[in-house]
Amino acid sequence: AEAEAEAQLLLQEARESIEAARSYRRELEQRLRGLHQARNQVRESATLTRDVLEQHFNDLKGTLKKLLDERLISLLQEVDAIEQESIKPLDECQKLIEHGVSTADDVLREGESAVHGDVGQQNEKLCNFTKKALHIQLDSLPEVPSLVDVPCLSAQLDDCLLTILKNEIFRHGTVASRPPVQLEEFVEKPGGILVRWCKVDDDFIPQDYRLQYRKSTASHFEDVYVGSETEFIVLHIDPNVDYQFRVCARGDGRQEWSPWSVPQIGRTTLVPHEWTTGLEGYSLSSRRNIALRNDSQSCGVLYSKAPTYFCGQTLTFRQVLLGIETVGQPDRRDSLGVCVEQQNGYDSLQRDKAVCISTNGAVFVNGKEMTNQLPAVTSGSTVTFDMEVVQLGPSSSEGGNFKLRVTISSNNREVVFDWVLDQCCVSLYFGCSFSYPGWKVLVF
């Protein structure tokens, strides 16, 4: 019996060792995959960086050659213009001198003919020649400029340009082994993803961040946020679809952006919040996440299409600006909030099985106004609802009281209270009601 027990114990220990070995092997294989991914990242990023550097410097070469060619053409045209402008008066003077030489030759021939001519006609020829010579003004000579008075072209080429270019080129461009900012966290939102990032370089002082994303099937990234915050909710995200994100930063006082962070995949499994269609007093956007109170006389509560708000999430209402307009006229019956079920026939959420905030900041729980009040909802205001289940023991799920801890925030102030219901409820409808037109609300 003892031998059999010892054999069983040894067998058990062997099985545990085998399982530990399998677990150890799985962990090593996982780490090996991580090592392969790291190696691939280094090689792929190095290849991409080489391509970017070669393309950039080839572009610089082409641009620099084009600029030098344009400057050379400009200088040659300037030489041509000075040459033509300077040669023109010299050509005119040459023509005048050549004409004078020709005239002098004619006078000289005529004078020699008069002197050596027939004696009978000599006096008359001499008289005519003398008059003509006096008329020509043989003592008047054209002015010829001296060499110091005419242009002498030369090219002034400063060798310091090469020194300046050399110094600038040697300082141009850097290679970074790690980006100064990295993506930190993805939080699922209904029809969206909250993206957070952080600075990982202590010496880098960021001024602005730039977040981009793309669908896994798309070829190009697009900007989705530029600003000083370190988180942003990206909306219009299709559920259960992979999106790739990356972020970079711009240093304080700099114009250029830093290298991109390592791209990471984010997704949401939560369907987007949508307002229900068909209520006459409200117009909806194409994605049905924005509701506009129109000028219809009809009134009532606009509910969500389905109970898509779950406890543990944050529900956000944002008052959207309408051009230069502000918001509609407030009314004490106005409300933004959540409820257990849709109930038609009411003109406000200030009723049983609902919690809401009015546009004047009053908070209502099951139709009763609380003593605590939040700031009024105005143009650009954001109102958030956060709820969590408060455990009351086994009876809470068996028909007893069910309690939710509710936090409503508006304009940097919040109220916290317990909402007691007579039934278990972890998914809720949201709704709004406005008495006057002009209110436009985005929900996410």
Short mmCIF file of C-alpha atoms in Angstrom, two decimals:
data_model
loop_
_atom_site.label_atom_id
_atom_site.label_comp_id
_atom_site.label_asym_id
_atom_site.label_seq_id
_atom_site.Cartn_x
_atom_site.Cartn_y
_atom_site.Cartn_z
CA ALA A 1 0.00 0.00 0.00
CA GLU A 2 2.82 2.38 0.91
CA ALA A 3 4.63 1.56 -2.32
CA GLU A 4 1.46 2.18 -4.30
CA ALA A 5 0.89 5.50 -2.51
CA GLU A 6 4.46 6.51 -3.14
CA ALA A 7 4.10 5.57 -6.80
CA GLN A 8 0.92 7.66 -7.05
CA LEU A 9 2.70 10.60 -5.40
CA LEU A 10 5.61 10.29 -7.80
CA LEU A 11 3.19 10.05 -10.71
CA GLN A 12 1.41 13.18 -9.53
CA GLU A 13 4.68 15.04 -9.16
CA ALA A 14 5.75 13.90 -12.62
CA ARG A 15 2.47 15.12 -14.11
CA GLU A 16 2.88 18.47 -12.35
CA SER A 17 6.44 18.71 -13.65
CA ILE A 18 5.22 17.91 -17.16
CA GLU A 19 2.52 20.59 -16.92
CA ALA A 20 5.07 23.06 -15.53
CA ALA A 21 7.37 22.21 -18.45
CA ARG A 22 4.51 22.76 -20.91
CA SER A 23 3.67 26.08 -19.27
CA TYR A 24 7.34 27.04 -19.29
CA ARG A 25 7.59 26.13 -22.96
CA ARG A 26 4.48 28.16 -23.81
CA GLU A 27 5.92 31.14 -21.95
CA LEU A 28 9.24 30.78 -23.75
CA GLU A 29 7.48 30.50 -27.12
CA GLN A 30 5.47 33.61 -26.32
CA ARG A 31 8.61 35.49 -25.37
CA LEU A 32 10.28 34.20 -28.52
CA ARG A 33 7.40 35.62 -30.57
CA GLY A 34 7.82 38.90 -28.74
CA LEU A 35 11.53 38.82 -29.52
CA HIS A 36 10.78 38.21 -33.21
CA GLN A 37 8.33 41.12 -33.20
CA ALA A 38 10.95 43.36 -31.58
CA ARG A 39 13.58 42.32 -34.14
CA ASN A 40 11.12 42.89 -37.00
CA GLN A 41 10.26 46.30 -35.61
CA VAL A 42 13.93 47.30 -35.51
CA ARG A 43 14.58 46.04 -39.04
CA GLU A 44 11.38 47.38 -40.58
CA SER A 45 11.77 50.79 -38.93
CA ALA A 46 15.43 50.91 -40.04
CA THR A 47 14.44 50.08 -43.63
CA LEU A 48 11.69 52.69 -43.58
CA THR A 49 14.07 55.27 -42.10
CA ARG A 50 16.64 54.58 -44.82
CA ASP A 51 13.97 55.02 -47.50
CA VAL A 52 12.77 58.28 -45.93
CA LEU A 53 16.33 59.65 -45.67
CA GLU A 54 17.23 58.70 -49.25
CA GLN A 55 14.01 60.15 -50.63
CA HIS A 56 14.39 63.34 -48.60
CA PHE A 57 18.00 63.96 -49.65
CA ASN A 58 17.25 63.09 -53.28
CA ASP A 59 14.46 65.65 -53.15
CA LEU A 60 16.86 68.16 -51.61
CA LYS A 61 19.41 67.50 -54.37
CA GLY A 62 16.80 68.03 -57.05
CA THR A 63 15.48 71.18 -55.40
CA LEU A 64 18.97 72.57 -54.80
CA LYS A 65 20.01 71.92 -58.43
CA LYS A 66 16.83 73.60 -59.63
CA LEU A 67 17.47 76.64 -57.42
CA LEU A 68 21.11 76.87 -58.56
CA ASP A 69 20.08 76.60 -62.22
CA GLU A 70 17.48 79.33 -61.74
CA ARG A 71 20.02 81.59 -60.02
CA LEU A 72 22.58 80.99 -62.81
CA ILE A 73 20.01 81.88 -65.47
CA SER A 74 19.10 85.04 -63.55
CA LEU A 75 22.74 86.13 -63.30
CA LEU A 76 23.43 85.36 -66.99
CA GLN A 77 20.38 87.43 -67.96
CA GLU A 78 21.72 90.27 -65.81
CA VAL A 79 25.09 90.05 -67.66
CA ASP A 80 23.27 90.13 -71.03
CA ALA A 81 21.26 93.19 -69.99
CA ILE A 82 24.33 95.14 -68.80
CA GLU A 83 26.28 94.16 -71.94
CA GLN A 84 23.52 95.30 -74.28
CA GLU A 85 22.94 98.53 -72.36
CA SER A 86 26.68 99.36 -72.36
CA ILE A 87 27.41 98.39 -75.99
CA LYS A 88 24.55 100.43 -77.48
CA PRO A 89 26.13 103.94 -77.03
CA LEU A 90 29.52 102.58 -78.12
CA ASP A 91 27.95 101.24 -81.31
CA GLU A 92 26.32 104.62 -81.96
CA CYS A 93 29.66 106.39 -81.41
CA GLN A 94 31.36 103.94 -83.79
CA LYS A 95 28.78 104.65 -86.47
CA LEU A 96 29.34 108.39 -86.01
CA ILE A 97 33.13 108.02 -86.31
CA GLU A 98 32.86 105.74 -89.34
CA HIS A 99 30.56 108.29 -90.98
CA GLY A 100 33.13 111.02 -90.22
CA VAL A 101 35.92 108.94 -91.75
CA SER A 102 33.86 108.43 -94.87
CA THR A 103 33.11 112.16 -95.05
CA ALA A 104 36.76 113.03 -94.56
CA ASP A 105 37.75 110.66 -97.35
CA ASP A 106 35.27 112.35 -99.66
CA VAL A 107 36.55 115.81 -98.72
CA LEU A 108 40.12 114.64 -99.13
CA ARG A 109 39.48 113.32 -102.64
CA GLU A 110 37.57 116.43 -103.65
CA GLY A 111 40.33 118.70 -102.28
CA GLU A 112 43.08 116.86 -104.09
CA SER A 113 41.05 117.05 -107.30
CA ALA A 114 40.64 120.82 -106.84
CA VAL A 115 44.30 121.39 -106.18
CA HIS A 116 45.54 119.31 -109.08
CA GLY A 117 42.75 120.19 -111.46
CA ASP A 118 42.65 122.22 -114.70
CA VAL A 119 44.03 125.81 -114.24
CA GLY A 120 41.04 127.37 -115.93
CA GLN A 121 38.59 125.83 -113.48
CA GLN A 122 40.91 125.64 -110.45
CA ASN A 123 39.80 128.86 -108.78
CA GLU A 124 36.13 127.90 -108.92
CA LYS A 125 36.81 124.37 -107.60
CA LEU A 126 39.00 125.67 -104.82
CA CYS A 127 36.34 128.17 -103.77
CA ASN A 128 33.62 125.53 -103.71
CA PHE A 129 35.85 123.06 -101.85
CA THR A 130 36.78 125.63 -99.21
CA LYS A 131 33.12 126.50 -98.55
CA LYS A 132 32.20 122.80 -98.27
CA ALA A 133 35.11 122.08 -95.94
CA LEU A 134 34.07 124.95 -93.66
CA HIS A 135 30.49 123.69 -93.64
CA ILE A 136 31.53 120.15 -92.61
CA GLN A 137 33.41 121.43 -89.53
CA LEU A 138 36.49 119.29 -89.87
CA ASP A 139 37.67 120.39 -86.42
CA SER A 140 34.65 118.79 -84.59
CA LEU A 141 35.52 115.33 -83.20
CA PRO A 142 33.13 112.92 -81.35
CA GLU A 143 33.85 112.11 -77.70
CA VAL A 144 35.20 108.60 -77.11
CA PRO A 145 34.81 107.32 -73.48
CA SER A 146 37.91 106.15 -71.70
CA LEU A 147 38.19 102.55 -70.51
CA VAL A 148 37.64 103.55 -66.88
CA ASP A 149 34.28 105.09 -67.83
CA VAL A 150 32.75 102.02 -69.48
CA PRO A 151 31.50 98.90 -67.64
CA CYS A 152 33.93 96.06 -67.02
CA LEU A 153 31.80 93.07 -66.01
CA SER A 154 32.89 90.52 -63.43
CA ALA A 155 31.25 87.85 -61.28
CA GLN A 156 31.33 88.30 -57.51
CA LEU A 157 31.06 84.84 -55.96
CA ASP A 158 31.32 84.57 -52.18
CA ASP A 159 32.85 81.31 -51.05
CA CYS A 160 31.17 81.65 -47.64
CA LEU A 161 28.00 80.20 -49.21
CA LEU A 162 29.68 76.82 -49.37
CA THR A 163 30.69 77.10 -45.72
CA ILE A 164 27.15 78.06 -44.70
CA LEU A 165 25.64 75.24 -46.75
CA LYS A 166 28.17 72.78 -45.40
CA ASN A 167 27.40 73.71 -41.80
CA GLU A 168 23.63 73.61 -42.38
CA ILE A 169 23.79 70.30 -44.24
CA PHE A 170 25.87 68.67 -41.53
CA ARG A 171 23.28 69.77 -38.96
CA HIS A 172 20.30 68.82 -41.11
CA GLY A 173 18.31 65.78 -40.02
CA THR A 174 18.59 63.49 -37.02
CA VAL A 175 18.01 59.80 -36.41
CA ALA A 176 16.02 58.93 -33.27
CA SER A 177 16.07 55.46 -31.80
CA ARG A 178 12.90 56.11 -29.78
CA PRO A 179 10.06 58.60 -30.33
CA PRO A 180 9.53 61.09 -27.47
CA VAL A 181 5.84 60.10 -27.06
CA GLN A 182 4.12 56.72 -27.10
CA LEU A 183 0.55 55.48 -27.04
CA GLU A 184 -0.38 54.40 -23.54
CA GLU A 185 -3.97 53.14 -23.36
CA PHE A 186 -7.12 52.44 -25.38
CA VAL A 187 -10.50 52.58 -23.63
CA GLU A 188 -13.56 51.27 -25.41
CA LYS A 189 -16.43 53.72 -25.86
CA PRO A 190 -19.76 53.22 -27.62
CA GLY A 191 -18.88 53.86 -31.25
CA GLY A 192 -15.52 55.28 -30.25
CA ILE A 193 -12.17 54.78 -28.58
CA LEU A 194 -10.57 56.91 -25.89
CA VAL A 195 -6.87 57.11 -26.80
CA ARG A 196 -4.28 58.14 -24.19
CA TRP A 197 -0.60 58.81 -24.77
CA CYS A 198 2.35 59.90 -22.65
CA LYS A 199 5.78 61.51 -22.93
CA VAL A 200 8.65 59.01 -22.57
CA ASP A 201 11.58 61.40 -23.12
CA ASP A 202 12.27 63.44 -19.98
CA ASP A 203 14.31 66.00 -21.93
CA PHE A 204 11.56 66.62 -24.48
CA ILE A 205 9.21 69.56 -23.75
CA PRO A 206 6.03 69.11 -25.83
CA GLN A 207 3.96 72.00 -27.09
CA ASP A 208 1.37 70.13 -29.16
CA TYR A 209 0.46 66.54 -29.93
CA ARG A 210 -0.80 65.09 -33.21
CA LEU A 211 -2.90 61.91 -33.26
CA GLN A 212 -3.62 59.97 -36.46
CA TYR A 213 -5.59 56.82 -37.21
CA ARG A 214 -6.67 54.60 -40.05
CA LYS A 215 -8.75 51.49 -40.59
CA SER A 216 -6.76 48.31 -40.84
CA THR A 217 -7.81 48.10 -44.51
CA ALA A 218 -6.82 51.72 -45.32
CA SER A 219 -3.45 52.71 -46.76
CA HIS A 220 -3.13 56.24 -45.37
CA PHE A 221 -3.35 57.74 -41.89
CA GLU A 222 -5.47 60.83 -41.28
CA ASP A 223 -5.30 63.49 -38.57
CA VAL A 224 -7.93 63.17 -35.88
CA TYR A 225 -6.56 65.50 -33.18
CA VAL A 226 -3.97 68.28 -32.82
CA GLY A 227 -3.65 69.99 -29.45
CA SER A 228 -2.06 70.06 -26.03
CA GLU A 229 -4.15 67.33 -24.34
CA THR A 230 -2.78 63.82 -23.77
CA GLU A 231 -6.04 61.99 -24.51
CA PHE A 232 -8.80 62.18 -27.10
CA ILE A 233 -12.03 60.31 -27.83
CA VAL A 234 -12.05 59.20 -31.45
CA LEU A 235 -15.68 58.91 -32.57
CA HIS A 236 -17.32 57.33 -35.63
CA ILE A 237 -15.52 54.06 -34.96
CA ASP A 238 -17.13 50.92 -36.35
CA PRO A 239 -17.53 48.18 -33.72
CA ASN A 240 -15.33 45.07 -33.92
CA VAL A 241 -13.02 46.61 -36.52
CA ASP A 242 -9.28 47.10 -35.98
CA TYR A 243 -7.95 50.64 -36.21
CA GLN A 244 -4.28 51.61 -36.18
CA PHE A 245 -3.19 54.67 -34.19
CA ARG A 246 0.01 56.67 -33.91
CA VAL A 247 0.98 59.93 -32.20
CA CYS A 248 3.81 62.46 -32.45
CA ALA A 249 4.64 65.76 -30.77
CA ARG A 250 6.04 69.17 -31.54
CA GLY A 251 8.67 70.57 -29.19
CA ASP A 252 8.28 73.92 -27.50
CA GLY A 253 9.11 76.69 -29.98
CA ARG A 254 9.66 74.22 -32.85
CA GLN A 255 7.84 73.90 -36.16
CA GLU A 256 8.72 70.33 -37.13
CA TRP A 257 7.00 67.26 -35.66
CA SER A 258 8.83 64.50 -33.82
CA PRO A 259 9.06 60.94 -35.15
CA TRP A 260 5.84 58.91 -34.94
CA SER A 261 5.22 56.56 -32.06
CA VAL A 262 5.08 52.80 -32.59
CA PRO A 263 1.66 52.20 -34.27
CA GLN A 264 -0.78 50.22 -32.14
CA ILE A 265 -4.11 48.54 -32.79
CA GLY A 266 -7.30 49.65 -31.01
CA ARG A 267 -10.90 48.54 -31.35
CA THR A 268 -14.24 48.82 -29.65
CA THR A 269 -16.87 46.13 -29.21
CA LEU A 270 -19.52 48.64 -28.09
CA VAL A 271 -22.16 49.76 -30.56
CA PRO A 272 -22.51 53.55 -30.93
CA HIS A 273 -25.13 55.51 -29.04
CA GLU A 274 -28.01 56.56 -31.30
CA TRP A 275 -31.12 58.64 -30.79
CA THR A 276 -34.36 57.04 -31.90
CA THR A 277 -35.89 58.34 -35.12
CA GLY A 278 -39.39 59.56 -35.84
CA LEU A 279 -40.02 62.09 -33.06
CA GLU A 280 -41.45 65.17 -34.74
CA GLY A 281 -39.77 67.78 -32.53
CA TYR A 282 -36.21 66.66 -33.26
CA SER A 283 -33.94 66.41 -36.29
CA LEU A 284 -31.06 63.92 -36.26
CA SER A 285 -27.65 63.80 -37.91
CA SER A 286 -26.79 61.09 -40.44
CA ARG A 287 -25.15 58.97 -37.72
CA ARG A 288 -28.07 59.68 -35.36
CA ASN A 289 -25.72 60.69 -32.54
CA ILE A 290 -26.65 64.40 -32.73
CA ALA A 291 -30.18 65.64 -31.99
CA LEU A 292 -31.41 69.15 -32.84
CA ARG A 293 -34.56 70.57 -31.29
CA ASN A 294 -36.33 72.06 -34.28
CA ASP A 295 -39.05 74.68 -34.38
CA SER A 296 -41.88 72.16 -34.37
CA GLN A 297 -44.56 72.76 -31.73
CA SER A 298 -44.50 69.08 -30.77
CA CYS A 299 -42.84 68.27 -27.48
CA GLY A 300 -41.81 65.12 -25.70
CA VAL A 301 -38.81 63.10 -24.62
CA LEU A 302 -36.35 61.90 -27.24
CA TYR A 303 -34.98 58.50 -26.16
CA SER A 304 -32.07 56.40 -27.30
CA LYS A 305 -32.69 53.74 -29.90
CA ALA A 306 -31.80 51.00 -27.39
CA PRO A 307 -30.56 50.67 -23.78
CA THR A 308 -26.91 51.03 -24.84
CA TYR A 309 -25.62 52.73 -21.69
CA PHE A 310 -24.07 50.17 -19.31
CA CYS A 311 -23.02 50.71 -15.72
CA GLY A 312 -19.28 51.26 -15.45
CA GLN A 313 -19.18 53.40 -18.59
CA THR A 314 -19.23 57.18 -18.98
CA LEU A 315 -22.14 58.72 -20.89
CA THR A 316 -21.40 62.17 -22.28
CA PHE A 317 -23.77 64.85 -23.59
CA ARG A 318 -22.15 67.81 -25.33
CA GLN A 319 -23.98 70.97 -26.28
CA VAL A 320 -22.89 71.57 -29.89
CA LEU A 321 -22.38 75.13 -31.14
CA LEU A 322 -24.64 76.31 -33.94
CA GLY A 323 -22.55 78.77 -35.88
CA ILE A 324 -22.86 82.18 -34.22
CA GLU A 325 -25.95 81.11 -32.32
CA THR A 326 -25.73 80.05 -28.69
CA VAL A 327 -28.41 77.71 -27.39
CA GLY A 328 -32.16 77.63 -27.22
CA GLN A 329 -34.17 79.40 -24.57
CA PRO A 330 -34.04 77.38 -21.31
CA ASP A 331 -37.09 75.95 -19.58
CA ARG A 332 -37.48 74.30 -16.17
CA ARG A 333 -38.78 71.12 -17.87
CA ASP A 334 -35.63 70.69 -20.01
CA SER A 335 -33.64 67.59 -19.15
CA LEU A 336 -30.66 65.41 -20.08
CA GLY A 337 -30.32 62.04 -18.42
CA VAL A 338 -30.89 58.28 -18.25
CA CYS A 339 -33.90 56.13 -17.47
CA VAL A 340 -34.85 52.51 -16.94
CA GLU A 341 -37.36 52.38 -19.77
CA GLN A 342 -38.98 54.48 -22.44
CA GLN A 343 -42.25 56.04 -21.31
CA ASN A 344 -44.19 58.05 -23.86
CA GLY A 345 -46.60 60.77 -22.87
CA TYR A 346 -44.10 62.74 -20.76
CA ASP A 347 -42.60 66.07 -21.77
CA SER A 348 -39.58 65.68 -19.46
CA LEU A 349 -37.30 63.10 -17.85
CA GLN A 350 -38.18 64.58 -14.49
CA ARG A 351 -40.21 61.48 -13.61
CA ASP A 352 -40.00 58.14 -11.84
CA LYS A 353 -37.22 55.66 -12.82
CA ALA A 354 -35.06 58.41 -14.29
CA VAL A 355 -32.21 60.71 -13.26
CA CYS A 356 -31.50 63.90 -15.15
CA ILE A 357 -30.12 67.43 -15.10
CA SER A 358 -32.10 70.45 -16.25
CA THR A 359 -30.60 73.24 -18.35
CA ASN A 360 -30.59 75.47 -15.27
CA GLY A 361 -28.41 72.92 -13.42
CA ALA A 362 -31.06 71.33 -11.21
CA VAL A 363 -30.66 67.56 -10.64
CA PHE A 364 -33.74 65.31 -10.47
CA VAL A 365 -33.88 61.76 -9.10
CA ASN A 366 -37.11 59.82 -9.73
CA GLY A 367 -38.87 63.13 -10.37
CA LYS A 368 -37.67 64.85 -7.18
CA GLU A 369 -35.29 67.81 -7.26
CA MET A 370 -32.11 67.51 -5.20
CA THR A 371 -30.80 70.29 -3.02
CA ASN A 372 -27.39 70.13 -4.75
CA GLN A 373 -27.28 71.99 -8.02
CA LEU A 374 -24.80 72.04 -10.90
CA PRO A 375 -23.86 74.96 -13.20
CA ALA A 376 -26.35 75.77 -15.92
CA VAL A 377 -25.97 74.06 -19.30
CA THR A 378 -24.77 76.67 -21.77
CA SER A 379 -23.14 76.89 -25.18
CA GLY A 380 -20.39 74.25 -25.45
CA SER A 381 -21.20 72.61 -22.10
CA THR A 382 -20.39 68.95 -21.46
CA VAL A 383 -22.44 66.82 -19.08
CA THR A 384 -21.31 63.31 -18.08
CA PHE A 385 -23.05 60.48 -16.25
CA ASP A 386 -21.08 57.73 -14.50
CA MET A 387 -22.81 54.84 -12.70
CA GLU A 388 -21.68 51.79 -10.77
CA VAL A 389 -23.65 49.04 -9.07
CA VAL A 390 -23.68 49.16 -5.25
CA GLN A 391 -23.83 45.58 -3.93
CA LEU A 392 -26.54 45.08 -1.29
CA GLY A 393 -26.18 41.34 -0.84
CA PRO A 394 -28.04 38.38 -2.38
CA SER A 395 -31.43 40.00 -2.03
CA SER A 396 -30.49 42.76 -4.45
CA SER A 397 -30.84 40.42 -7.42
CA GLU A 398 -33.94 38.68 -6.14
CA GLY A 399 -36.47 41.45 -6.33
CA GLY A 400 -35.17 43.64 -3.50
CA ASN A 401 -33.93 47.22 -3.77
CA PHE A 402 -31.25 47.77 -6.40
CA LYS A 403 -28.86 50.67 -5.89
CA LEU A 404 -26.72 52.51 -8.42
CA ARG A 405 -24.12 55.11 -7.42
CA VAL A 406 -24.51 58.01 -9.84
CA THR A 407 -22.01 60.78 -10.57
CA ILE A 408 -23.18 63.70 -12.73
CA SER A 409 -20.53 66.20 -13.80
CA SER A 410 -20.98 69.56 -15.50
CA ASN A 411 -18.52 72.41 -15.98
CA ASN A 412 -15.91 71.00 -13.55
CA ARG A 413 -18.44 70.36 -10.78
CA GLU A 414 -20.17 67.12 -9.85
CA VAL A 415 -22.82 65.60 -7.60
CA VAL A 416 -22.75 62.02 -6.31
CA PHE A 417 -25.79 60.16 -5.01
CA ASP A 418 -27.33 56.69 -4.78
CA TRP A 419 -30.23 55.90 -7.10
CA VAL A 420 -32.52 53.24 -5.62
CA LEU A 421 -34.55 51.11 -8.02
CA ASP A 422 -36.95 48.23 -7.45
CA GLN A 423 -35.37 46.05 -10.12
CA CYS A 424 -31.92 44.95 -11.29
CA CYS A 425 -30.86 47.19 -14.16
CA VAL A 426 -27.35 47.45 -15.62
CA SER A 427 -28.25 48.78 -19.10
CA LEU A 428 -30.21 52.00 -19.43
CA TYR A 429 -31.80 54.27 -21.99
CA PHE A 430 -30.69 57.89 -22.29
CA GLY A 431 -32.90 60.77 -23.29
CA CYS A 432 -33.37 64.51 -23.61
CA SER A 433 -36.23 66.97 -23.74
CA PHE A 434 -36.19 70.64 -24.68
CA SER A 435 -39.16 72.98 -24.82
CA TYR A 436 -37.69 75.52 -27.21
CA PRO A 437 -35.78 75.17 -30.52
CA GLY A 438 -32.05 75.77 -30.90
CA TRP A 439 -30.65 73.05 -28.61
CA LYS A 440 -28.25 70.66 -30.34
CA VAL A 441 -26.83 67.73 -28.37
CA LEU A 442 -24.11 65.21 -29.24
CA VAL A 443 -24.09 61.96 -27.25
CA PHE A 444 -21.16 59.57 -26.95
#
